[in-house]
Amino acid sequence: MNDFLLVQMVSAERLKSGHELKVPVLSELKNSLAGVSGEQRTATLLTRELDLSGDFVLLSDVTIPYKDSSVQIDLLVIHANFVCVLEVKNMIGDFYFDSVNYQFHRVIDGRREGMRNPEAQVHRAVKAVNGFLGVPVQGVIVLTSRSSKVVDAPKLYPVVSLDYLPFHLEKMVEGSPHFDVAKLANKLKKLPPQEISKSWLARHQISFDSLRLGVTCPTCRTCSLIWRDRKWHCEICGFHSRDAHEVTLQEYAVLFGSELDTRFAYRLLGVENKYVLYRLLEKSAPKSRIRGKRQIIESRELLREYFSRIYR
């Protein structure tokens, strides 16, 4: 789970019931989870079966600056003979690529649905990688579901099924090696992290006040725990814990950053006693050099473990 997926998960869990963004955010999260599943299956297959002569590197979830924005790339194969962008689609239905207007739609259960054009997405990714690395770049649209069928094929880039992908890439190894694989891979790995999460929050106008506050019960998931007798208690299911607030602090950090205003901390955790707040934050969010501010010690792994139990 990258930070962008964590932001979507936290937002979906924390948006207030009935909030106008609840349904679209849940829908986007569902699509993201399907996409991640497809990317993981693709990476696993290539790691296991791709048979290329010479060294190659498979990079996943690469974000490259492009013009005034950035491009997120599902998978990128770097070989001494070729560099290839893989645009992975985990969708079902009959696919129609309009090679005149470069639009795209699918038909599923008799319904026509207009969607973002995968050909346009891979083309933008190819241009971004080409501009950044300064080498020729190829692109492939990968369909991971066996319940997908291309009726009208795209014009500029091939579409291949996941099962055939290793063979397709193996056929691209022709001629003498002319790329320094390690040099290109290192250049990409040194890229600073892009602020995709913040732009997504801004686009949806999700703020601190949009969210359901309090320490969430990990069992009920919709109600807040109460601090009593040095423990967090759920009055619905009986759950109790001493450190349930740790997840809440990490949720705040992934959405808004590690700096926490003490005034927000009271509202975030749902406590009123300053001594209780001090004890809860003492180790996980110690005081910073700025008066009235706390610095959350970030632990993405804690969030990943928490949400992996929810989204199995």
One Martini backbone bead per residue (centre of mass of N, CA, C, O) as a GRO file, in nm:
protein
  312
    1MET     BB    1   0.090   0.040   0.028
    2ASN     BB    2   0.056   0.347  -0.055
    3ASP     BB    3  -0.016   0.665   0.029
    4PHE     BB    4  -0.258   0.701  -0.161
    5LEU     BB    5  -0.420   0.456  -0.059
    6LEU     BB    6  -0.430   0.545   0.237
    7VAL     BB    7  -0.588   0.805   0.190
    8GLN     BB    8  -0.841   0.665   0.079
    9MET     BB    9  -0.900   0.489   0.326
   10VAL     BB   10  -0.925   0.707   0.540
   11SER     BB   11  -1.147   0.869   0.400
   12ALA     BB   12  -1.359   0.643   0.383
   13GLU     BB   13  -1.368   0.597   0.699
   14ARG     BB   14  -1.394   0.922   0.797
   15LEU     BB   15  -1.625   1.001   0.657
   16LYS     BB   16  -1.919   1.109   0.699
   17SER     BB   17  -2.220   1.017   0.725
   18GLY     BB   18  -2.366   1.152   0.428
   19HIS     BB   19  -2.150   1.253   0.275
   20GLU     BB   20  -2.104   1.359  -0.052
   21LEU     BB   21  -1.813   1.191  -0.076
   22LYS     BB   22  -1.847   0.895   0.008
   23VAL     BB   23  -1.919   0.749  -0.258
   24PRO     BB   24  -1.686   0.843  -0.450
   25VAL     BB   25  -1.455   0.744  -0.265
   26LEU     BB   26  -1.537   0.445  -0.257
   27SER     BB   27  -1.519   0.408  -0.563
   28GLU     BB   28  -1.219   0.479  -0.594
   29LEU     BB   29  -1.114   0.264  -0.401
   30LYS     BB   30  -1.215   0.020  -0.555
   31ASN     BB   31  -1.044   0.079  -0.809
   32SER     BB   32  -0.767   0.081  -0.669
   33LEU     BB   33  -0.776  -0.210  -0.560
   34ALA     BB   34  -0.800  -0.340  -0.837
   35GLY     BB   35  -0.539  -0.223  -0.951
   36VAL     BB   36  -0.343  -0.343  -0.743
   37SER     BB   37  -0.410  -0.635  -0.796
   38GLY     BB   38  -0.317  -0.633  -1.095
   39GLU     BB   39  -0.024  -0.541  -1.041
   40GLN     BB   40   0.058  -0.779  -0.858
   41ARG     BB   41   0.005  -1.003  -1.064
   42THR     BB   42   0.202  -0.899  -1.276
   43ALA     BB   43   0.461  -0.895  -1.107
   44THR     BB   44   0.456  -1.194  -1.029
   45LEU     BB   45   0.466  -1.313  -1.315
   46LEU     BB   46   0.732  -1.176  -1.410
   47THR     BB   47   0.915  -1.283  -1.184
   48ARG     BB   48   0.857  -1.589  -1.261
   49GLU     BB   49   0.852  -1.586  -1.615
   50LEU     BB   50   1.052  -1.389  -1.710
   51ASP     BB   51   1.276  -1.438  -2.007
   52LEU     BB   52   1.570  -1.259  -2.010
   53SER     BB   53   1.838  -1.150  -2.160
   54GLY     BB   54   1.980  -1.030  -1.915
   55ASP     BB   55   1.933  -0.752  -1.755
   56PHE     BB   56   1.661  -0.645  -1.529
   57VAL     BB   57   1.396  -0.408  -1.435
   58LEU     BB   58   1.123  -0.388  -1.193
   59LEU     BB   59   0.894  -0.126  -1.162
   60SER     BB   60   0.678   0.021  -0.916
   61ASP     BB   61   0.510   0.291  -0.866
   62VAL     BB   62   0.583   0.539  -1.065
   63THR     BB   63   0.676   0.887  -1.025
   64ILE     BB   64   0.667   1.145  -1.277
   65PRO     BB   65   0.754   1.431  -1.386
   66TYR     BB   66   0.508   1.642  -1.579
   67LYS     BB   67   0.541   1.932  -1.626
   68ASP     BB   68   0.294   2.049  -1.389
   69SER     BB   69   0.310   1.746  -1.304
   70SER     BB   70   0.224   1.393  -1.300
   71VAL     BB   71   0.315   1.038  -1.341
   72GLN     BB   72   0.164   0.726  -1.302
   73ILE     BB   73   0.327   0.404  -1.289
   74ASP     BB   74   0.276   0.086  -1.262
   75LEU     BB   75   0.494  -0.039  -1.477
   76LEU     BB   76   0.861  -0.091  -1.528
   77VAL     BB   77   1.075  -0.189  -1.792
   78ILE     BB   78   1.435  -0.253  -1.772
   79HIS     BB   79   1.646  -0.296  -2.049
   80ALA     BB   80   1.911  -0.308  -2.263
   81ASN     BB   81   1.684  -0.298  -2.522
   82PHE     BB   82   1.445  -0.179  -2.326
   83VAL     BB   83   1.162   0.041  -2.258
   84CYS     BB   84   0.856  -0.030  -2.056
   85VAL     BB   85   0.524   0.049  -2.032
   86LEU     BB   86   0.269  -0.053  -1.792
   87GLU     BB   87  -0.082  -0.064  -1.841
   88VAL     BB   88  -0.298  -0.164  -1.593
   89LYS     BB   89  -0.608  -0.367  -1.632
   90ASN     BB   90  -0.884  -0.447  -1.399
   91MET     BB   91  -1.119  -0.549  -1.622
   92ILE     BB   92  -1.447  -0.580  -1.753
   93GLY     BB   93  -1.546  -0.657  -2.082
   94ASP     BB   94  -1.605  -0.462  -2.367
   95PHE     BB   95  -1.365  -0.306  -2.582
   96TYR     BB   96  -1.345   0.045  -2.707
   97PHE     BB   97  -1.133   0.194  -2.948
   98ASP     BB   98  -1.103   0.522  -3.062
   99SER     BB   99  -0.895   0.613  -3.342
  100VAL     BB  100  -1.008   0.907  -3.394
  101ASN     BB  101  -1.087   1.036  -3.089
  102TYR     BB  102  -0.962   0.882  -2.845
  103GLN     BB  103  -1.172   0.694  -2.720
  104PHE     BB  104  -1.352   0.515  -2.445
  105HIS     BB  105  -1.530   0.197  -2.407
  106ARG     BB  106  -1.763  -0.013  -2.236
  107VAL     BB  107  -1.930  -0.337  -2.219
  108ILE     BB  108  -2.165  -0.420  -1.950
  109ASP     BB  109  -2.446  -0.579  -1.932
  110GLY     BB  110  -2.536  -0.378  -2.185
  111ARG     BB  111  -2.357  -0.142  -2.087
  112ARG     BB  112  -2.242   0.182  -2.145
  113GLU     BB  113  -1.899   0.299  -2.063
  114GLY     BB  114  -1.731   0.574  -2.001
  115MET     BB  115  -1.370   0.618  -2.012
  116ARG     BB  116  -1.062   0.622  -1.964
  117ASN     BB  117  -0.796   0.617  -2.181
  118PRO     BB  118  -0.541   0.393  -2.191
  119GLU     BB  119  -0.387   0.513  -2.434
  120ALA     BB  120  -0.347   0.795  -2.311
  121GLN     BB  121  -0.201   0.701  -2.056
  122VAL     BB  122   0.044   0.558  -2.191
  123HIS     BB  123   0.136   0.800  -2.360
  124ARG     BB  124   0.202   0.987  -2.124
  125ALA     BB  125   0.405   0.795  -1.989
  126VAL     BB  126   0.604   0.773  -2.223
  127LYS     BB  127   0.674   1.074  -2.238
  128ALA     BB  128   0.781   1.101  -1.948
  129VAL     BB  129   1.010   0.890  -1.964
  130ASN     BB  130   1.152   1.003  -2.212
  131GLY     BB  131   1.212   1.286  -2.087
  132PHE     BB  132   1.371   1.181  -1.833
  133LEU     BB  133   1.577   0.962  -1.972
  134GLY     BB  134   1.637   0.993  -2.292
  135VAL     BB  135   1.470   0.746  -2.419
  136PRO     BB  136   1.328   0.506  -2.568
  137VAL     BB  137   0.969   0.422  -2.547
  138GLN     BB  138   0.741   0.182  -2.453
  139GLY     BB  139   0.398   0.037  -2.480
  140VAL     BB  140   0.149  -0.137  -2.265
  141ILE     BB  141  -0.161  -0.300  -2.248
  142VAL     BB  142  -0.294  -0.465  -1.958
  143LEU     BB  143  -0.496  -0.759  -1.915
  144THR     BB  144  -0.602  -0.940  -1.620
  145SER     BB  145  -0.876  -1.028  -1.727
  146ARG     BB  146  -1.067  -1.294  -1.869
  147SER     BB  147  -1.333  -1.084  -1.882
  148SER     BB  148  -1.189  -0.963  -2.140
  149LYS     BB  149  -1.257  -0.766  -2.452
  150VAL     BB  150  -1.137  -0.677  -2.768
  151VAL     BB  151  -1.295  -0.516  -3.032
  152ASP     BB  152  -1.145  -0.230  -3.045
  153ALA     BB  153  -0.843  -0.139  -3.123
  154PRO     BB  154  -0.576   0.028  -3.084
  155LYS     BB  155  -0.328   0.221  -3.261
  156LEU     BB  156  -0.047   0.272  -3.084
  157TYR     BB  157  -0.106   0.027  -2.876
  158PRO     BB  158  -0.082  -0.263  -2.728
  159VAL     BB  159  -0.291  -0.544  -2.637
  160VAL     BB  160  -0.255  -0.762  -2.351
  161SER     BB  161  -0.250  -1.035  -2.187
  162LEU     BB  162  -0.119  -1.159  -1.906
  163ASP     BB  163  -0.032  -1.441  -2.014
  164TYR     BB  164   0.133  -1.302  -2.270
  165LEU     BB  165   0.340  -1.088  -2.168
  166PRO     BB  166   0.616  -1.234  -2.151
  167PHE     BB  167   0.632  -1.290  -2.461
  168HIS     BB  168   0.615  -0.998  -2.555
  169LEU     BB  169   0.878  -0.902  -2.413
  170GLU     BB  170   1.075  -1.113  -2.534
  171LYS     BB  171   1.040  -0.999  -2.836
  172MET     BB  172   1.196  -0.712  -2.765
  173VAL     BB  173   1.468  -0.871  -2.789
  174GLU     BB  174   1.683  -0.679  -2.996
  175GLY     BB  175   1.988  -0.670  -3.056
  176SER     BB  176   2.192  -0.454  -2.913
  177PRO     BB  177   2.296  -0.328  -2.639
  178HIS     BB  178   2.210   0.037  -2.517
  179PHE     BB  179   2.157   0.011  -2.200
  180ASP     BB  180   2.183   0.131  -1.866
  181VAL     BB  181   2.016  -0.011  -1.625
  182ALA     BB  182   2.127   0.105  -1.355
  183LYS     BB  183   2.119   0.405  -1.433
  184LEU     BB  184   1.815   0.430  -1.489
  185ALA     BB  185   1.710   0.318  -1.219
  186ASN     BB  186   1.853   0.524  -1.031
  187LYS     BB  187   1.717   0.776  -1.142
  188LEU     BB  188   1.431   0.689  -1.045
  189LYS     BB  189   1.495   0.628  -0.736
  190LYS     BB  190   1.581   0.948  -0.685
  191LEU     BB  191   1.313   1.041  -0.676
  192PRO     BB  192   1.104   1.238  -0.540
  193PRO     BB  193   0.830   1.258  -0.375
  194GLN     BB  194   0.503   1.291  -0.458
  195GLU     BB  195   0.201   1.505  -0.403
  196ILE     BB  196  -0.071   1.331  -0.456
  197SER     BB  197  -0.241   1.336  -0.197
  198LYS     BB  198  -0.289   1.644  -0.172
  199SER     BB  199  -0.430   1.680  -0.449
  200TRP     BB  200  -0.665   1.488  -0.385
  201LEU     BB  201  -0.778   1.642  -0.139
  202ALA     BB  202  -0.820   1.912  -0.289
  203ARG     BB  203  -1.015   1.808  -0.506
  204HIS     BB  204  -1.225   1.704  -0.269
  205GLN     BB  205  -1.228   1.885  -0.017
  206ILE     BB  206  -1.063   1.762   0.230
  207SER     BB  207  -1.102   1.807   0.573
  208PHE     BB  208  -1.102   1.797   0.908
  209ASP     BB  209  -1.424   1.865   0.917
  210SER     BB  210  -1.510   1.608   0.731
  211LEU     BB  211  -1.452   1.428   0.975
  212ARG     BB  212  -1.451   1.161   1.180
  213LEU     BB  213  -1.387   1.164   1.504
  214GLY     BB  214  -1.173   0.986   1.685
  215VAL     BB  215  -1.136   0.662   1.810
  216THR     BB  216  -1.151   0.385   1.637
  217CYS     BB  217  -1.316   0.100   1.615
  218PRO     BB  218  -1.189  -0.198   1.475
  219THR     BB  219  -1.468  -0.351   1.477
  220CYS     BB  220  -1.696  -0.141   1.400
  221ARG     BB  221  -1.566   0.143   1.248
  222THR     BB  222  -1.805   0.383   1.340
  223CYS     BB  223  -1.694   0.424   1.628
  224SER     BB  224  -1.603   0.568   1.933
  225LEU     BB  225  -1.388   0.575   2.178
  226ILE     BB  226  -1.334   0.548   2.535
  227TRP     BB  227  -1.165   0.700   2.799
  228ARG     BB  228  -1.101   0.449   3.059
  229ASP     BB  229  -0.896   0.336   3.282
  230ARG     BB  230  -0.647   0.351   3.072
  231LYS     BB  231  -0.862   0.298   2.835
  232TRP     BB  232  -1.009   0.181   2.550
  233HIS     BB  233  -1.368   0.191   2.481
  234CYS     BB  234  -1.643  -0.010   2.369
  235GLU     BB  235  -2.000   0.018   2.405
  236ILE     BB  236  -2.080  -0.212   2.191
  237CYS     BB  237  -1.841  -0.463   2.183
  238GLY     BB  238  -1.596  -0.436   2.418
  239PHE     BB  239  -1.359  -0.311   2.330
  240HIS     BB  240  -0.998  -0.293   2.422
  241SER     BB  241  -0.730  -0.039   2.470
  242ARG     BB  242  -0.418   0.144   2.499
  243ASP     BB  243  -0.332   0.203   2.158
  244ALA     BB  244  -0.557   0.300   1.944
  245HIS     BB  245  -0.446   0.601   1.883
  246GLU     BB  246  -0.215   0.536   1.685
  247VAL     BB  247  -0.382   0.519   1.426
  248THR     BB  248  -0.500   0.804   1.432
  249LEU     BB  249  -0.231   0.953   1.403
  250GLN     BB  250  -0.157   0.822   1.127
  251GLU     BB  251  -0.400   0.927   0.974
  252TYR     BB  252  -0.333   1.222   1.003
  253ALA     BB  253  -0.047   1.214   0.874
  254VAL     BB  254  -0.133   1.111   0.585
  255LEU     BB  255  -0.315   1.366   0.532
  256PHE     BB  256  -0.155   1.637   0.700
  257GLY     BB  257   0.080   1.543   0.860
  258SER     BB  258   0.301   1.549   1.147
  259GLU     BB  259   0.179   1.810   1.231
  260LEU     BB  260   0.026   1.893   1.558
  261ASP     BB  261  -0.220   2.052   1.695
  262THR     BB  262  -0.330   2.057   2.013
  263ARG     BB  263  -0.624   2.141   1.955
  264PHE     BB  264  -0.671   1.900   1.756
  265ALA     BB  265  -0.607   1.662   1.947
  266TYR     BB  266  -0.857   1.669   2.117
  267ARG     BB  267  -1.055   1.615   1.879
  268LEU     BB  268  -0.926   1.364   1.752
  269LEU     BB  269  -0.943   1.185   2.035
  270GLY     BB  270  -1.170   1.276   2.246
  271VAL     BB  271  -1.040   1.473   2.464
  272GLU     BB  272  -1.005   1.700   2.768
  273ASN     BB  273  -0.768   1.612   2.929
  274LYS     BB  274  -0.440   1.719   2.946
  275TYR     BB  275  -0.310   1.468   3.087
  276VAL     BB  276  -0.412   1.258   2.895
  277LEU     BB  277  -0.293   1.376   2.640
  278TYR     BB  278   0.000   1.367   2.728
  279ARG     BB  279   0.019   1.057   2.758
  280LEU     BB  280  -0.067   0.982   2.462
  281LEU     BB  281   0.173   1.176   2.322
  282GLU     BB  282   0.458   1.136   2.444
  283LYS     BB  283   0.565   0.912   2.223
  284SER     BB  284   0.406   0.969   1.936
  285ALA     BB  285   0.375   1.310   2.004
  286PRO     BB  286   0.589   1.515   2.059
  287LYS     BB  287   0.720   1.795   2.124
  288SER     BB  288   0.802   2.077   1.972
  289ARG     BB  289   0.958   2.386   1.906
  290ILE     BB  290   0.665   2.462   1.875
  291ARG     BB  291   0.422   2.612   2.011
  292GLY     BB  292   0.147   2.389   2.020
  293LYS     BB  293   0.320   2.148   1.901
  294ARG     BB  294   0.331   1.836   1.730
  295GLN     BB  295   0.524   1.525   1.654
  296ILE     BB  296   0.468   1.274   1.455
  297ILE     BB  297   0.556   0.941   1.455
  298GLU     BB  298   0.598   0.775   1.180
  299SER     BB  299   0.389   0.467   1.069
  300ARG     BB  300   0.295   0.299   0.799
  301GLU     BB  301   0.285   0.003   0.895
  302LEU     BB  302   0.049   0.033   1.088
  303LEU     BB  303  -0.159   0.100   0.867
  304ARG     BB  304  -0.119  -0.148   0.689
  305GLU     BB  305  -0.207  -0.352   0.903
  306TYR     BB  306  -0.489  -0.238   0.955
  307PHE     BB  307  -0.598  -0.244   0.648
  308SER     BB  308  -0.536  -0.546   0.585
  309ARG     BB  309  -0.775  -0.644   0.772
  310ILE     BB  310  -1.003  -0.503   0.602
  311TYR     BB  311  -0.853  -0.542   0.299
  312ARG     BB  312  -0.842  -0.872   0.197
   0.00000   0.00000   0.00000
